[in-house]
Amino acid sequence: MGRQPCCDKLGVKRGPWTAEEDRKLMGFILGNGGRCCWRAVPKLAGLLRCGKSCRLRWTNYLRPDLKRGLLTDDEERLVVDLHAKLGNRWSKIAAKLPGRTDNEIKNHWNTHIKKKLIKMGIDPVTHEPLDGDRKQPQQASPATTSAHSSTITAESKSVDGQQEDKHIDIDKDNTSTGGESSPPESSSMNTNDSGGGISSNHDQDPLVKWLLEEEEDPPTGDIDESWLDLTNVDNVEGFNFITATTPWDVIGVTDWLLDYQDYGVGNPTFLADVSMVESSSGSNL
DNA sequence: AAGGGACGCAACCGCGTACCC
DNA sequence: AGGGTACGCGGTTGCGTCCCT
């Protein structure tokens, strides 16, 4: 098949992004509205990066609507629940956690949640009790993490698989959905969800239905809706990005915004982030 | 104080899919 | 219909930071 590389490797910069590069990329996307494909972005933005790298940088770091910091307990719970239903489909999971990226969730899963579950005697892949815990009573049932109300509230201080201070709440009909669920597929997941790795049991699950509906708002009231208020520009103090006189000069509240909402610039919380980018490049400095 | 290992995050790689010609 | 291109996704890696000895 000989698929061509996404970009010419020669002369393409790799590695951590600098503040200057961030500025250029953000400036281009915000200023031009990204009226072209990612492949053309680096050239037009004056970056020696491949388009793929630009897209990743934007979606994982520069996007205005991104939350930062550790996942909250609620978010973590939701991730566990969603993972039990969907497996490693991080993008699907991320889609249900506003402001979080698939990469972020994936990293958090691998570095935090996975370990927690293992300490609790739960297989992070299948969400079933680990071998040593199979004889555990109800608390360690397969539904422990997939139940809608499951909670992981305490850091297990156990060592060697011993469970201590484990706090899993089961207070709903967890047996109907989680009990007989097939293990989520953990790899080579088909991006098409139609039937994919979800059991028919899960298809009946309201949560799964919600998960698979792209346009529907999440049921949690967890969303920071402040950004929806377009009149709220109180947070633009210090805003001096490029030559804008108002935030909206940069945002360009024009039709492209509507056309390119995927960039996330419709989210006014970016204003604060823009000034942040202005002052630093985040983790790279 | 210094060295080494563990940890966490950002970025890269390669594959699958959708779309276009 | 088939090939080429671009994008999105999940797995993996690299490297900086933290922590322990």
Coordinates of C-alpha atoms (C1' of nucleotides) in Angstrom, one line a residue:
Chain A
M1 CA 0.0 0.0 0.0
G2 CA 2.9 2.3 0.7
R3 CA 1.0 4.9 2.4
Q4 CA 2.8 8.2 2.1
P5 CA 4.0 9.9 5.2
C6 CA 1.7 12.6 6.5
C7 CA 4.4 15.1 5.9
D8 CA 7.9 15.5 4.6
K9 CA 10.1 14.3 7.4
L10 CA 13.0 16.5 6.1
G11 CA 13.0 19.9 7.6
V12 CA 10.1 19.1 9.9
K13 CA 10.6 20.0 13.5
R14 CA 9.7 17.5 16.2
G15 CA 9.6 17.5 19.9
P16 CA 8.2 19.9 22.4
W17 CA 6.5 23.0 21.1
T18 CA 7.9 26.4 21.9
A19 CA 5.9 29.4 23.0
E20 CA 6.6 31.0 19.7
E21 CA 5.2 28.0 17.8
D22 CA 2.2 27.9 20.0
R23 CA 1.6 31.6 19.3
K24 CA 1.9 31.0 15.6
L25 CA -0.4 28.1 15.5
M26 CA -3.0 29.8 17.7
G27 CA -2.7 33.0 15.8
F28 CA -3.3 31.2 12.5
I29 CA -6.2 29.2 13.7
L30 CA -7.9 32.1 15.5
G31 CA -7.0 34.6 12.8
N32 CA -7.7 32.7 9.8
G33 CA -10.4 30.4 11.0
G34 CA -8.6 27.4 9.7
R35 CA -10.2 27.7 6.4
C36 CA -8.0 25.0 5.1
C37 CA -6.9 21.5 5.9
W38 CA -4.5 20.7 8.7
R39 CA -1.9 19.7 6.2
A40 CA -1.7 23.3 5.0
V41 CA -1.7 24.8 8.4
P42 CA 2.0 24.6 9.2
K43 CA 3.0 26.2 5.9
L44 CA 0.5 29.0 6.2
A45 CA 1.2 29.5 9.9
G46 CA 4.9 29.6 9.3
L47 CA 5.6 26.5 11.3
L48 CA 8.2 23.8 10.5
R49 CA 5.8 21.1 11.8
C50 CA 3.7 18.6 10.1
G51 CA 0.0 19.1 10.0
K52 CA -0.6 16.2 12.2
S53 CA 1.6 17.6 14.9
C54 CA -0.3 20.9 14.6
R55 CA -3.6 19.2 15.0
L56 CA -2.4 17.3 18.0
R57 CA -1.0 20.3 19.6
W58 CA -4.2 22.2 19.1
T59 CA -6.6 19.5 20.2
N60 CA -4.5 18.4 23.2
Y61 CA -3.1 21.6 24.5
L62 CA -4.1 24.9 22.8
R63 CA -7.8 24.4 22.4
P64 CA -9.5 27.1 24.3
D65 CA -12.1 25.0 26.0
L66 CA -9.7 22.6 27.6
K67 CA -9.8 22.1 31.3
R68 CA -6.5 21.7 33.0
G69 CA -5.4 19.9 36.0
L70 CA -6.3 16.5 37.4
L71 CA -9.6 14.9 36.7
T72 CA -12.1 15.4 39.5
D73 CA -13.5 12.5 41.4
D74 CA -16.7 12.8 39.4
E75 CA -14.9 12.8 36.1
E76 CA -12.8 9.9 37.2
R77 CA -15.9 7.9 38.1
L78 CA -17.4 8.7 34.8
V79 CA -14.3 7.6 33.0
V80 CA -14.4 4.3 34.8
D81 CA -18.0 3.8 34.0
L82 CA -17.5 4.7 30.4
H83 CA -14.5 2.5 30.1
A84 CA -16.5 -0.4 31.4
K85 CA -19.0 0.2 28.7
L86 CA -16.8 1.3 25.8
G87 CA -13.4 -0.1 26.5
N88 CA -10.4 1.9 25.2
R89 CA -12.3 4.2 23.0
W90 CA -10.8 7.2 24.5
S91 CA -12.2 9.7 22.1
K92 CA -15.7 8.5 22.8
I93 CA -15.1 8.8 26.5
A94 CA -13.5 12.2 26.1
A95 CA -16.5 13.3 24.2
K96 CA -18.5 12.9 27.3
L97 CA -16.2 14.9 29.5
P98 CA -16.3 18.5 28.3
G99 CA -12.9 20.1 28.3
R100 CA -11.0 16.8 28.4
T101 CA -9.0 15.3 25.6
D102 CA -8.7 11.6 24.7
N103 CA -5.0 11.8 25.2
E104 CA -5.5 13.3 28.7
I105 CA -8.0 10.7 29.7
K106 CA -5.9 7.9 28.3
N107 CA -2.9 9.1 30.2
H108 CA -4.9 9.5 33.4
W109 CA -6.3 6.0 32.9
N110 CA -2.9 4.5 32.4
T111 CA -1.2 6.3 35.2
H112 CA -3.8 6.6 37.9
I113 CA -7.1 4.8 37.4
K114 CA -5.6 1.6 36.2
K115 CA -3.5 1.4 39.3
K116 CA -6.3 2.2 41.6
L117 CA -8.5 -0.5 40.1
I118 CA -5.7 -3.0 40.4
K119 CA -5.2 -2.1 44.0
M120 CA -8.8 -2.6 44.5
G121 CA -8.6 -6.0 43.0
I122 CA -10.4 -5.1 39.8
D123 CA -9.0 -5.9 36.4
P124 CA -8.8 -2.6 34.6
V125 CA -9.3 -4.3 31.2
T126 CA -12.3 -6.5 31.9
H127 CA -13.6 -4.6 35.0
E128 CA -13.9 -8.0 36.6
P129 CA -12.3 -9.0 39.8
L130 CA -8.8 -10.2 39.5
D131 CA -8.2 -13.9 40.1
G132 CA -7.3 -13.5 43.7
D133 CA -10.5 -11.6 44.3
R134 CA -12.9 -13.8 42.5
K135 CA -14.1 -15.3 45.7
Q136 CA -14.8 -11.9 47.1
P137 CA -18.4 -11.2 47.9
Q138 CA -20.7 -8.8 46.2
Q139 CA -18.5 -5.9 46.6
A140 CA -16.1 -7.1 44.0
S141 CA -18.6 -8.1 41.5
P142 CA -18.0 -7.3 37.8
A143 CA -20.4 -4.6 38.1
T144 CA -18.4 -2.7 40.6
T145 CA -16.9 -0.3 38.1
S146 CA -19.4 -0.4 35.4
A147 CA -22.4 0.3 37.5
H148 CA -23.6 3.8 37.0
S149 CA -23.2 4.7 40.5
S150 CA -20.0 3.0 41.2
T151 CA -17.5 5.0 43.1
I152 CA -13.9 5.0 43.7
T153 CA -13.5 7.2 46.6
A154 CA -10.5 6.2 48.4
E155 CA -6.9 5.6 47.5
S156 CA -6.4 2.0 48.4
K157 CA -3.4 1.7 50.5
S158 CA -3.2 -1.9 50.1
V159 CA -0.1 -3.7 49.1
D160 CA 0.2 -7.0 47.3
G161 CA -3.4 -7.0 46.3
Q162 CA -4.8 -6.8 49.7
Q163 CA -7.8 -4.6 49.9
E164 CA -7.9 -2.0 52.4
D165 CA -10.1 1.0 52.7
K166 CA -11.7 0.0 49.5
H167 CA -14.8 2.0 48.9
I168 CA -17.1 0.9 46.2
D169 CA -20.6 1.9 46.4
I170 CA -23.2 -0.2 44.7
D171 CA -26.6 1.3 45.1
K172 CA -28.3 0.6 41.9
D173 CA -29.3 -2.1 39.5
N174 CA -25.8 -2.9 38.6
T175 CA -26.5 -6.5 37.9
S176 CA -28.6 -5.8 34.9
T177 CA -25.9 -4.1 33.0
G178 CA -22.6 -4.9 34.4
G179 CA -23.1 -8.3 35.7
E180 CA -23.1 -10.2 32.5
S181 CA -21.4 -7.7 30.4
S182 CA -18.7 -9.0 28.1
P183 CA -15.3 -7.5 28.7
P184 CA -14.7 -4.4 26.7
E185 CA -12.4 -4.7 23.8
S186 CA -9.1 -3.4 24.7
S187 CA -7.3 -3.0 21.5
S188 CA -7.7 -2.6 17.8
M189 CA -11.1 -1.2 18.3
N190 CA -13.0 -0.4 15.3
T191 CA -13.7 3.3 15.1
N192 CA -17.1 2.6 13.7
D193 CA -19.3 1.9 16.6
S194 CA -22.0 0.1 14.8
G195 CA -22.1 -3.1 16.6
G196 CA -18.3 -2.9 17.2
G197 CA -17.2 -3.9 20.6
I198 CA -20.3 -3.4 22.5
S199 CA -22.5 -6.2 23.5
S200 CA -26.1 -6.3 22.7
N201 CA -26.7 -6.1 26.4
H202 CA -25.0 -2.7 26.4
D203 CA -27.0 -1.6 23.5
Q204 CA -30.0 -1.7 25.8
D205 CA -28.3 0.3 28.4
P206 CA -29.4 3.9 28.5
L207 CA -25.9 5.0 29.3
V208 CA -24.6 3.3 26.2
K209 CA -27.3 4.8 24.2
W210 CA -26.3 8.2 25.4
L211 CA -22.7 7.4 24.8
L212 CA -23.3 6.5 21.2
E213 CA -25.4 9.6 20.5
E214 CA -23.0 12.2 19.4
E215 CA -25.2 15.2 19.5
E216 CA -26.9 14.8 22.7
D217 CA -25.9 16.8 25.8
P218 CA -24.4 14.8 28.6
P219 CA -26.8 14.0 31.4
T220 CA -24.5 15.4 34.1
G221 CA -24.8 18.9 35.2
D222 CA -21.1 19.0 35.4
I223 CA -20.5 21.3 32.5
D224 CA -19.0 24.6 33.0
E225 CA -21.5 26.6 31.1
S226 CA -19.9 30.0 31.7
W227 CA -18.4 29.9 28.3
L228 CA -21.7 29.7 26.7
D229 CA -22.3 33.2 27.8
L230 CA -20.9 35.2 25.0
T231 CA -21.4 38.4 26.8
N232 CA -19.1 37.4 29.5
V233 CA -15.8 39.0 28.6
D234 CA -14.7 39.9 32.1
N235 CA -11.9 37.5 31.9
V236 CA -10.1 39.2 29.1
E237 CA -7.9 41.4 31.2
G238 CA -4.5 41.3 29.9
F239 CA -5.6 40.1 26.6
N240 CA -3.3 41.4 24.0
F241 CA -3.1 38.6 21.6
I242 CA -1.8 39.7 18.2
T243 CA -3.4 43.0 17.4
A244 CA -6.8 42.5 18.6
T245 CA -8.6 45.3 20.2
T246 CA -11.4 43.1 21.5
P247 CA -11.5 39.4 22.0
W248 CA -13.9 39.1 19.2
D249 CA -11.5 40.7 16.8
V250 CA -9.4 37.6 17.3
I251 CA -12.2 35.2 17.6
G252 CA -13.8 36.6 14.6
V253 CA -17.4 35.9 15.4
T254 CA -18.2 35.3 11.9
D255 CA -19.6 32.5 9.9
W256 CA -16.3 30.6 10.0
L257 CA -16.8 30.2 13.6
L258 CA -20.0 28.3 12.9
D259 CA -18.3 26.3 10.2
Y260 CA -15.3 25.4 12.2
Q261 CA -16.5 24.8 15.7
D262 CA -14.3 21.8 15.9
Y263 CA -11.5 24.1 16.6
G264 CA -13.2 24.9 19.8
V265 CA -12.8 28.6 19.5
G266 CA -16.4 29.1 20.0
N267 CA -15.6 28.7 23.6
P268 CA -14.9 32.0 25.1
T269 CA -12.9 30.5 28.0
F270 CA -10.1 30.5 25.5
L271 CA -9.6 34.1 26.2
A272 CA -7.9 33.4 29.4
D273 CA -6.0 30.7 27.7
V274 CA -4.9 32.9 24.9
S275 CA -3.3 35.3 27.4
M276 CA -1.7 32.3 29.0
V277 CA -0.3 31.1 25.8
E278 CA 1.0 34.6 25.3
S279 CA 2.9 34.4 28.5
S280 CA 4.1 30.9 28.4
S281 CA 3.9 27.7 26.5
G282 CA 2.7 25.7 29.4
S283 CA 4.6 22.5 30.0
N284 CA 7.3 23.2 27.5
L285 CA 9.0 26.0 29.3
Chain B
dA1 C1' 23.9 16.5 48.0
dA2 C1' 23.9 13.3 44.4
dG3 C1' 22.5 9.4 41.8
dG4 C1' 19.1 6.3 40.2
dG5 C1' 14.6 4.7 39.6
dA6 C1' 9.6 5.7 39.2
dC7 C1' 6.2 8.4 37.5
dG8 C1' 3.5 11.4 34.5
dC9 C1' 2.6 13.9 30.5
dA10 C1' 3.3 15.5 25.8
dA11 C1' 4.2 14.0 21.5
dC12 C1' 4.9 10.6 17.9
dC13 C1' 3.7 6.5 15.1
dG14 C1' 1.0 3.8 12.4
dC15 C1' -3.4 2.0 11.2
dG16 C1' -8.3 2.4 9.9
dT17 C1' -11.7 5.1 7.8
dA18 C1' -13.9 8.7 5.1
dC19 C1' -13.8 11.4 1.3
dC20 C1' -12.6 13.0 -3.2
dC21 C1' -11.2 12.6 -7.9
Chain C
dA1 C1' -14.4 1.0 -8.8
dG2 C1' -10.1 2.0 -7.3
dG3 C1' -6.4 4.8 -5.9
dG4 C1' -4.8 8.8 -3.3
dT5 C1' -5.2 12.0 0.4
dA6 C1' -6.4 13.7 4.9
dC7 C1' -8.1 13.1 9.4
dG8 C1' -9.0 10.7 13.7
dC9 C1' -7.9 7.3 16.9
dG10 C1' -5.4 4.2 20.1
dG11 C1' -0.9 2.5 21.3
dT12 C1' 3.6 3.6 22.4
dT13 C1' 7.7 6.2 23.4
dG14 C1' 10.7 9.9 25.1
dC15 C1' 11.9 13.0 28.3
dG16 C1' 11.4 16.0 32.2
dT17 C1' 10.3 15.9 37.1
dC18 C1' 9.8 13.9 41.5
dC19 C1' 11.0 11.0 45.1
dC20 C1' 13.7 7.8 47.6
dT21 C1' 18.0 6.0 49.2

